[in-house]
PDB file of N, CA and C in Angstrom:
ATOM      1  N   UNK A   1       4.449   1.639 -54.882  1.00  0.00           N
ATOM      2  CA  UNK A   1       3.693   2.775 -54.560  1.00  0.00           C
ATOM      3  C   UNK A   1       3.268   3.497 -55.861  1.00  0.00           C
ATOM      4  N   UNK A   2       1.997   3.480 -56.308  1.00  0.00           N
ATOM      5  CA  UNK A   2       1.497   3.971 -57.518  1.00  0.00           C
ATOM      6  C   UNK A   2       0.982   5.438 -57.442  1.00  0.00           C
ATOM      7  N   UNK A   3       1.557   6.270 -56.628  1.00  0.00           N
ATOM      8  CA  UNK A   3       1.206   7.660 -56.640  1.00  0.00           C
ATOM      9  C   UNK A   3       1.709   8.238 -57.937  1.00  0.00           C
ATOM     10  N   UNK A   4       0.907   9.191 -58.436  1.00  0.00           N
ATOM     11  CA  UNK A   4       1.233   9.894 -59.699  1.00  0.00           C
ATOM     12  C   UNK A   4       2.724  10.442 -59.650  1.00  0.00           C
ATOM     13  N   UNK A   5       3.192  10.868 -58.697  1.00  0.00           N
ATOM     14  CA  UNK A   5       4.559  11.436 -58.535  1.00  0.00           C
ATOM     15  C   UNK A   5       5.458  10.460 -58.748  1.00  0.00           C
ATOM     16  N   UNK A   6       5.328   9.146 -58.557  1.00  0.00           N
ATOM     17  CA  UNK A   6       6.226   8.022 -58.781  1.00  0.00           C
ATOM     18  C   UNK A   6       6.061   7.349 -60.072  1.00  0.00           C
ATOM     19  N   UNK A   7       5.164   7.828 -60.857  1.00  0.00           N
ATOM     20  CA  UNK A   7       5.049   7.068 -62.217  1.00  0.00           C
ATOM     21  C   UNK A   7       5.709   7.949 -63.293  1.00  0.00           C
ATOM     22  N   UNK A   8       6.057   7.150 -64.417  1.00  0.00           N
ATOM     23  CA  UNK A   8       6.671   7.693 -65.556  1.00  0.00           C
ATOM     24  C   UNK A   8       5.975   7.386 -66.754  1.00  0.00           C
ATOM     25  N   UNK A   9       5.940   8.214 -67.794  1.00  0.00           N
ATOM     26  CA  UNK A   9       5.298   7.873 -68.995  1.00  0.00           C
ATOM     27  C   UNK A   9       6.132   6.845 -69.683  1.00  0.00           C
ATOM     28  N   UNK A  10       5.628   5.869 -70.292  1.00  0.00           N
ATOM     29  CA  UNK A  10       6.258   4.788 -70.980  1.00  0.00           C
ATOM     30  C   UNK A  10       5.514   4.124 -71.924  1.00  0.00           C
ATOM     31  N   UNK A  11       6.050   4.025 -73.273  1.00  0.00           N
ATOM     32  CA  UNK A  11       5.369   3.303 -74.230  1.00  0.00           C
ATOM     33  C   UNK A  11       5.390   1.717 -73.990  1.00  0.00           C
ATOM     34  N   UNK A  12       4.914   1.012 -74.807  1.00  0.00           N
ATOM     35  CA  UNK A  12       4.805  -0.366 -74.758  1.00  0.00           C
ATOM     36  C   UNK A  12       6.176  -1.013 -74.773  1.00  0.00           C
ATOM     37  N   UNK A  13       7.042  -0.479 -75.686  1.00  0.00           N
ATOM     38  CA  UNK A  13       8.316  -0.996 -75.794  1.00  0.00           C
ATOM     39  C   UNK A  13       9.263  -0.782 -74.590  1.00  0.00           C
ATOM     40  N   UNK A  14       9.196   0.439 -73.903  1.00  0.00           N
ATOM     41  CA  UNK A  14      10.023   0.808 -72.756  1.00  0.00           C
ATOM     42  C   UNK A  14       9.477  -0.109 -71.531  1.00  0.00           C
ATOM     43  N   UNK A  15       8.161  -0.209 -71.558  1.00  0.00           N
ATOM     44  CA  UNK A  15       7.659  -1.033 -70.421  1.00  0.00           C
ATOM     45  C   UNK A  15       7.935  -2.400 -70.488  1.00  0.00           C
ATOM     46  N   UNK A  16       8.174  -3.044 -71.641  1.00  0.00           N
ATOM     47  CA  UNK A  16       8.543  -4.408 -71.947  1.00  0.00           C
ATOM     48  C   UNK A  16      10.047  -4.695 -71.481  1.00  0.00           C
ATOM     49  N   UNK A  17      10.756  -3.529 -71.410  1.00  0.00           N
ATOM     50  CA  UNK A  17      12.264  -3.619 -70.938  1.00  0.00           C
ATOM     51  C   UNK A  17      12.314  -3.979 -69.472  1.00  0.00           C
ATOM     52  N   UNK A  18      11.309  -3.870 -68.805  1.00  0.00           N
ATOM     53  CA  UNK A  18      11.232  -4.100 -67.421  1.00  0.00           C
ATOM     54  C   UNK A  18      11.106  -5.597 -66.974  1.00  0.00           C
ATOM     55  N   UNK A  19      11.062  -6.361 -67.951  1.00  0.00           N
ATOM     56  CA  UNK A  19      10.882  -7.722 -67.656  1.00  0.00           C
ATOM     57  C   UNK A  19      12.106  -8.277 -66.759  1.00  0.00           C
ATOM     58  N   UNK A  20      11.859  -8.981 -65.798  1.00  0.00           N
ATOM     59  CA  UNK A  20      12.961  -9.592 -64.997  1.00  0.00           C
ATOM     60  C   UNK A  20      12.674 -11.095 -64.753  1.00  0.00           C
ATOM     61  N   UNK A  21      11.667 -11.704 -65.324  1.00  0.00           N
ATOM     62  CA  UNK A  21      11.381 -12.988 -64.920  1.00  0.00           C
ATOM     63  C   UNK A  21      12.026 -13.997 -66.059  1.00  0.00           C
ATOM     64  N   UNK A  22      12.372 -15.209 -65.515  1.00  0.00           N
ATOM     65  CA  UNK A  22      13.125 -16.130 -66.430  1.00  0.00           C
ATOM     66  C   UNK A  22      12.206 -17.099 -66.831  1.00  0.00           C
ATOM     67  N   UNK A  23      12.381 -17.847 -67.895  1.00  0.00           N
ATOM     68  CA  UNK A  23      11.727 -18.893 -68.497  1.00  0.00           C
ATOM     69  C   UNK A  23      11.692 -20.077 -67.519  1.00  0.00           C
ATOM     70  N   UNK A  24      10.762 -20.911 -67.463  1.00  0.00           N
ATOM     71  CA  UNK A  24      10.742 -22.086 -66.612  1.00  0.00           C
ATOM     72  C   UNK A  24      11.870 -23.004 -66.863  1.00  0.00           C
ATOM     73  N   UNK A  25      12.479 -22.978 -68.093  1.00  0.00           N
ATOM     74  CA  UNK A  25      13.489 -23.966 -68.453  1.00  0.00           C
ATOM     75  C   UNK A  25      14.893 -23.336 -68.308  1.00  0.00           C
ATOM     76  N   UNK A  26      14.966 -22.140 -67.649  1.00  0.00           N
ATOM     77  CA  UNK A  26      16.379 -21.502 -67.618  1.00  0.00           C
ATOM     78  C   UNK A  26      17.461 -22.535 -67.065  1.00  0.00           C
ATOM     79  N   UNK A  27      18.465 -22.696 -67.849  1.00  0.00           N
ATOM     80  CA  UNK A  27      19.624 -23.544 -67.341  1.00  0.00           C
ATOM     81  C   UNK A  27      20.533 -22.746 -66.536  1.00  0.00           C
ATOM     82  N   UNK A  28      20.587 -21.423 -66.672  1.00  0.00           N
ATOM     83  CA  UNK A  28      21.590 -20.592 -65.964  1.00  0.00           C
ATOM     84  C   UNK A  28      21.037 -19.881 -64.665  1.00  0.00           C
ATOM     85  N   UNK A  29      19.859 -19.520 -64.634  1.00  0.00           N
ATOM     86  CA  UNK A  29      19.263 -18.882 -63.582  1.00  0.00           C
ATOM     87  C   UNK A  29      19.299 -17.322 -63.594  1.00  0.00           C
ATOM     88  N   UNK A  30      19.832 -16.796 -64.725  1.00  0.00           N
ATOM     89  CA  UNK A  30      19.896 -15.375 -64.809  1.00  0.00           C
ATOM     90  C   UNK A  30      19.284 -15.026 -66.323  1.00  0.00           C
ATOM     91  N   UNK A  31      18.830 -13.818 -66.465  1.00  0.00           N
ATOM     92  CA  UNK A  31      18.156 -13.390 -67.634  1.00  0.00           C
ATOM     93  C   UNK A  31      19.228 -12.884 -68.589  1.00  0.00           C
ATOM     94  N   UNK A  32      18.966 -13.351 -69.957  1.00  0.00           N
ATOM     95  CA  UNK A  32      19.922 -12.862 -70.984  1.00  0.00           C
ATOM     96  C   UNK A  32      21.080 -13.792 -71.201  1.00  0.00           C
ATOM     97  N   UNK A  33      21.125 -14.841 -70.394  1.00  0.00           N
ATOM     98  CA  UNK A  33      22.340 -15.769 -70.513  1.00  0.00           C
ATOM     99  C   UNK A  33      21.733 -17.300 -70.767  1.00  0.00           C
ATOM    100  N   UNK A  34      22.343 -17.821 -71.713  1.00  0.00           N
ATOM    101  CA  UNK A  34      22.011 -19.152 -72.317  1.00  0.00           C
ATOM    102  C   UNK A  34      23.072 -20.100 -72.291  1.00  0.00           C
ATOM    103  N   UNK A  35      22.992 -21.418 -71.973  1.00  0.00           N
ATOM    104  CA  UNK A  35      24.008 -22.248 -71.983  1.00  0.00           C
ATOM    105  C   UNK A  35      24.190 -22.939 -73.251  1.00  0.00           C
ATOM    106  N   UNK A  36      25.381 -22.811 -73.958  1.00  0.00           N
ATOM    107  CA  UNK A  36      25.645 -23.409 -75.279  1.00  0.00           C
ATOM    108  C   UNK A  36      26.262 -24.820 -75.272  1.00  0.00           C
ATOM    109  N   UNK A  37      27.313 -24.867 -74.464  1.00  0.00           N
ATOM    110  CA  UNK A  37      28.010 -26.243 -74.343  1.00  0.00           C
ATOM    111  C   UNK A  37      28.182 -26.457 -72.794  1.00  0.00           C
ATOM    112  N   UNK A  38      28.937 -27.541 -72.484  1.00  0.00           N
ATOM    113  CA  UNK A  38      29.284 -27.865 -70.996  1.00  0.00           C
ATOM    114  C   UNK A  38      29.643 -26.630 -70.190  1.00  0.00           C
ATOM    115  N   UNK A  39      30.699 -25.963 -70.707  1.00  0.00           N
ATOM    116  CA  UNK A  39      31.139 -24.870 -69.910  1.00  0.00           C
ATOM    117  C   UNK A  39      31.198 -23.421 -70.693  1.00  0.00           C
ATOM    118  N   UNK A  40      30.248 -23.401 -71.568  1.00  0.00           N
ATOM    119  CA  UNK A  40      30.127 -22.141 -72.408  1.00  0.00           C
ATOM    120  C   UNK A  40      28.700 -21.471 -72.249  1.00  0.00           C
ATOM    121  N   UNK A  41      28.721 -20.167 -72.213  1.00  0.00           N
ATOM    122  CA  UNK A  41      27.498 -19.512 -72.183  1.00  0.00           C
ATOM    123  C   UNK A  41      27.537 -18.306 -73.109  1.00  0.00           C
ATOM    124  N   UNK A  42      26.321 -18.137 -73.788  1.00  0.00           N
ATOM    125  CA  UNK A  42      26.230 -16.976 -74.539  1.00  0.00           C
ATOM    126  C   UNK A  42      25.279 -15.802 -74.074  1.00  0.00           C
ATOM    127  N   UNK A  43      25.488 -14.702 -74.283  1.00  0.00           N
ATOM    128  CA  UNK A  43      24.639 -13.675 -73.893  1.00  0.00           C
ATOM    129  C   UNK A  43      23.882 -13.012 -75.015  1.00  0.00           C
ATOM    130  N   UNK A  44      22.608 -12.655 -74.813  1.00  0.00           N
ATOM    131  CA  UNK A  44      21.758 -12.141 -75.850  1.00  0.00           C
ATOM    132  C   UNK A  44      20.901 -10.987 -75.136  1.00  0.00           C
ATOM    133  N   UNK A  45      20.529 -10.091 -76.035  1.00  0.00           N
ATOM    134  CA  UNK A  45      19.616  -8.905 -75.450  1.00  0.00           C
ATOM    135  C   UNK A  45      18.715  -8.735 -76.567  1.00  0.00           C
ATOM    136  N   UNK A  46      17.387  -8.316 -76.244  1.00  0.00           N
ATOM    137  CA  UNK A  46      16.381  -7.885 -77.336  1.00  0.00           C
ATOM    138  C   UNK A  46      16.595  -6.368 -77.541  1.00  0.00           C
ATOM    139  N   UNK A  47      16.629  -5.890 -78.757  1.00  0.00           N
ATOM    140  CA  UNK A  47      16.631  -4.542 -79.058  1.00  0.00           C
ATOM    141  C   UNK A  47      15.675  -4.395 -80.262  1.00  0.00           C
ATOM    142  N   UNK A  48      14.604  -3.599 -80.088  1.00  0.00           N
ATOM    143  CA  UNK A  48      13.820  -3.395 -81.292  1.00  0.00           C
ATOM    144  C   UNK A  48      13.187  -4.720 -81.796  1.00  0.00           C
ATOM    145  N   UNK A  49      12.818  -5.556 -81.016  1.00  0.00           N
ATOM    146  CA  UNK A  49      12.290  -6.835 -81.382  1.00  0.00           C
ATOM    147  C   UNK A  49      13.203  -7.730 -82.140  1.00  0.00           C
ATOM    148  N   UNK A  50      14.547  -7.514 -81.974  1.00  0.00           N
ATOM    149  CA  UNK A  50      15.570  -8.380 -82.603  1.00  0.00           C
ATOM    150  C   UNK A  50      16.642  -8.681 -81.502  1.00  0.00           C
ATOM    151  N   UNK A  51      17.052  -9.952 -81.562  1.00  0.00           N
ATOM    152  CA  UNK A  51      18.199 -10.420 -80.634  1.00  0.00           C
ATOM    153  C   UNK A  51      19.483  -9.875 -81.018  1.00  0.00           C
ATOM    154  N   UNK A  52      20.154  -9.323 -80.012  1.00  0.00           N
ATOM    155  CA  UNK A  52      21.491  -8.809 -80.309  1.00  0.00           C
ATOM    156  C   UNK A  52      22.500  -9.705 -79.533  1.00  0.00           C
ATOM    157  N   UNK A  53      23.461 -10.414 -80.349  1.00  0.00           N
ATOM    158  CA  UNK A  53      24.304 -11.348 -79.673  1.00  0.00           C
ATOM    159  C   UNK A  53      25.499 -10.428 -79.145  1.00  0.00           C
ATOM    160  N   UNK A  54      25.836 -10.806 -77.748  1.00  0.00           N
ATOM    161  CA  UNK A  54      26.728 -10.102 -77.037  1.00  0.00           C
ATOM    162  C   UNK A  54      28.046 -10.848 -76.937  1.00  0.00           C
ATOM    163  N   UNK A  55      27.964 -12.096 -77.154  1.00  0.00           N
ATOM    164  CA  UNK A  55      29.314 -12.892 -77.063  1.00  0.00           C
ATOM    165  C   UNK A  55      29.112 -14.227 -76.500  1.00  0.00           C
ATOM    166  N   UNK A  56      30.263 -14.968 -76.503  1.00  0.00           N
ATOM    167  CA  UNK A  56      30.131 -16.327 -75.833  1.00  0.00           C
ATOM    168  C   UNK A  56      31.214 -16.143 -74.571  1.00  0.00           C
ATOM    169  N   UNK A  57      30.954 -16.717 -73.462  1.00  0.00           N
ATOM    170  CA  UNK A  57      31.807 -16.531 -72.249  1.00  0.00           C
ATOM    171  C   UNK A  57      31.873 -17.815 -71.560  1.00  0.00           C
ATOM    172  N   UNK A  58      32.941 -17.975 -70.773  1.00  0.00           N
ATOM    173  CA  UNK A  58      33.249 -19.109 -70.041  1.00  0.00           C
ATOM    174  C   UNK A  58      32.534 -19.295 -68.765  1.00  0.00           C
ATOM    175  N   UNK A  59      32.024 -18.215 -68.145  1.00  0.00           N
ATOM    176  CA  UNK A  59      31.206 -18.360 -66.999  1.00  0.00           C
ATOM    177  C   UNK A  59      29.951 -17.601 -67.149  1.00  0.00           C
ATOM    178  N   UNK A  60      28.862 -17.989 -66.295  1.00  0.00           N
ATOM    179  CA  UNK A  60      27.589 -17.240 -66.335  1.00  0.00           C
ATOM    180  C   UNK A  60      27.960 -15.890 -65.820  1.00  0.00           C
ATOM    181  N   UNK A  61      28.719 -15.605 -64.798  1.00  0.00           N
ATOM    182  CA  UNK A  61      29.032 -14.304 -64.364  1.00  0.00           C
ATOM    183  C   UNK A  61      29.470 -13.324 -65.498  1.00  0.00           C
ATOM    184  N   UNK A  62      30.440 -13.722 -66.273  1.00  0.00           N
ATOM    185  CA  UNK A  62      30.891 -12.925 -67.271  1.00  0.00           C
ATOM    186  C   UNK A  62      29.862 -12.683 -68.318  1.00  0.00           C
ATOM    187  N   UNK A  63      28.997 -13.501 -68.837  1.00  0.00           N
ATOM    188  CA  UNK A  63      27.949 -13.322 -69.670  1.00  0.00           C
ATOM    189  C   UNK A  63      26.883 -12.469 -69.093  1.00  0.00           C
ATOM    190  N   UNK A  64      26.477 -12.431 -67.787  1.00  0.00           N
ATOM    191  CA  UNK A  64      25.452 -11.533 -67.197  1.00  0.00           C
ATOM    192  C   UNK A  64      26.078 -10.181 -67.145  1.00  0.00           C
ATOM    193  N   UNK A  65      27.389 -10.014 -66.835  1.00  0.00           N
ATOM    194  CA  UNK A  65      28.032  -8.712 -66.954  1.00  0.00           C
ATOM    195  C   UNK A  65      27.791  -8.013 -68.229  1.00  0.00           C
ATOM    196  N   UNK A  66      28.081  -8.867 -69.255  1.00  0.00           N
ATOM    197  CA  UNK A  66      27.987  -8.356 -70.663  1.00  0.00           C
ATOM    198  C   UNK A  66      26.475  -7.948 -70.856  1.00  0.00           C
ATOM    199  N   UNK A  67      25.538  -8.705 -70.432  1.00  0.00           N
ATOM    200  CA  UNK A  67      24.175  -8.402 -70.556  1.00  0.00           C
ATOM    201  C   UNK A  67      23.806  -7.123 -69.854  1.00  0.00           C
ATOM    202  N   UNK A  68      24.332  -6.997 -68.569  1.00  0.00           N
ATOM    203  CA  UNK A  68      23.991  -5.779 -67.777  1.00  0.00           C
ATOM    204  C   UNK A  68      24.550  -4.571 -68.507  1.00  0.00           C
ATOM    205  N   UNK A  69      25.899  -4.651 -69.038  1.00  0.00           N
ATOM    206  CA  UNK A  69      26.432  -3.516 -69.679  1.00  0.00           C
ATOM    207  C   UNK A  69      25.694  -3.061 -70.941  1.00  0.00           C
ATOM    208  N   UNK A  70      25.264  -4.185 -71.787  1.00  0.00           N
ATOM    209  CA  UNK A  70      24.423  -3.779 -73.005  1.00  0.00           C
ATOM    210  C   UNK A  70      23.087  -3.276 -72.531  1.00  0.00           C
ATOM    211  N   UNK A  71      22.536  -3.733 -71.438  1.00  0.00           N
ATOM    212  CA  UNK A  71      21.130  -3.181 -70.998  1.00  0.00           C
ATOM    213  C   UNK A  71      21.354  -1.770 -70.689  1.00  0.00           C
ATOM    214  N   UNK A  72      22.382  -1.391 -69.991  1.00  0.00           N
ATOM    215  CA  UNK A  72      22.666   0.019 -69.592  1.00  0.00           C
ATOM    216  C   UNK A  72      22.899   0.854 -70.828  1.00  0.00           C
ATOM    217  N   UNK A  73      23.632   0.341 -71.782  1.00  0.00           N
ATOM    218  CA  UNK A  73      23.786   1.128 -73.018  1.00  0.00           C
ATOM    219  C   UNK A  73      22.637   1.176 -73.976  1.00  0.00           C
ATOM    220  N   UNK A  74      21.974   0.131 -74.136  1.00  0.00           N
ATOM    221  CA  UNK A  74      20.897   0.174 -75.201  1.00  0.00           C
ATOM    222  C   UNK A  74      19.527   0.390 -74.740  1.00  0.00           C
ATOM    223  N   UNK A  75      19.294   0.239 -73.425  1.00  0.00           N
ATOM    224  CA  UNK A  75      17.962   0.370 -72.821  1.00  0.00           C
ATOM    225  C   UNK A  75      18.119   1.152 -71.556  1.00  0.00           C
ATOM    226  N   UNK A  76      18.626   2.352 -71.697  1.00  0.00           N
ATOM    227  CA  UNK A  76      18.901   3.230 -70.433  1.00  0.00           C
ATOM    228  C   UNK A  76      17.634   3.583 -69.722  1.00  0.00           C
ATOM    229  N   UNK A  77      16.469   3.493 -70.274  1.00  0.00           N
ATOM    230  CA  UNK A  77      15.289   3.855 -69.521  1.00  0.00           C
ATOM    231  C   UNK A  77      14.915   2.820 -68.477  1.00  0.00           C
ATOM    232  N   UNK A  78      15.407   1.630 -68.769  1.00  0.00           N
ATOM    233  CA  UNK A  78      14.965   0.477 -67.837  1.00  0.00           C
ATOM    234  C   UNK A  78      16.079  -0.080 -66.919  1.00  0.00           C
ATOM    235  N   UNK A  79      17.373   0.431 -67.232  1.00  0.00           N
ATOM    236  CA  UNK A  79      18.416  -0.140 -66.412  1.00  0.00           C
ATOM    237  C   UNK A  79      18.288   0.280 -64.908  1.00  0.00           C
ATOM    238  N   UNK A  80      18.315  -0.902 -64.025  1.00  0.00           N
ATOM    239  CA  UNK A  80      18.426  -0.596 -62.686  1.00  0.00           C
ATOM    240  C   UNK A  80      19.647  -1.284 -62.112  1.00  0.00           C
ATOM    241  N   UNK A  81      20.595  -0.740 -61.482  1.00  0.00           N
ATOM    242  CA  UNK A  81      21.692  -1.436 -60.773  1.00  0.00           C
ATOM    243  C   UNK A  81      21.286  -2.364 -59.857  1.00  0.00           C
ATOM    244  N   UNK A  82      21.478  -3.615 -59.940  1.00  0.00           N
ATOM    245  CA  UNK A  82      21.031  -4.696 -59.101  1.00  0.00           C
ATOM    246  C   UNK A  82      22.247  -5.030 -58.091  1.00  0.00           C
TER     247      UNK A  82
END
């Protein structure tokens, strides 16, 4: 719904934080989580055009939780609880 009352001012950087699509070659199926080894996953988030390493985790779920927490803390304008 694009009524003026539903829109917010956003610059290009804030608007880019709304990205929710995955790359075609995603091995994990979730944004911000990448497979490192057989049962190891790393979590990254982009902040000011730089990748911020969030840690290495044993499950996709743990890595995604770290991504969500970092997104809430570092990009509060775009965080939506899913």
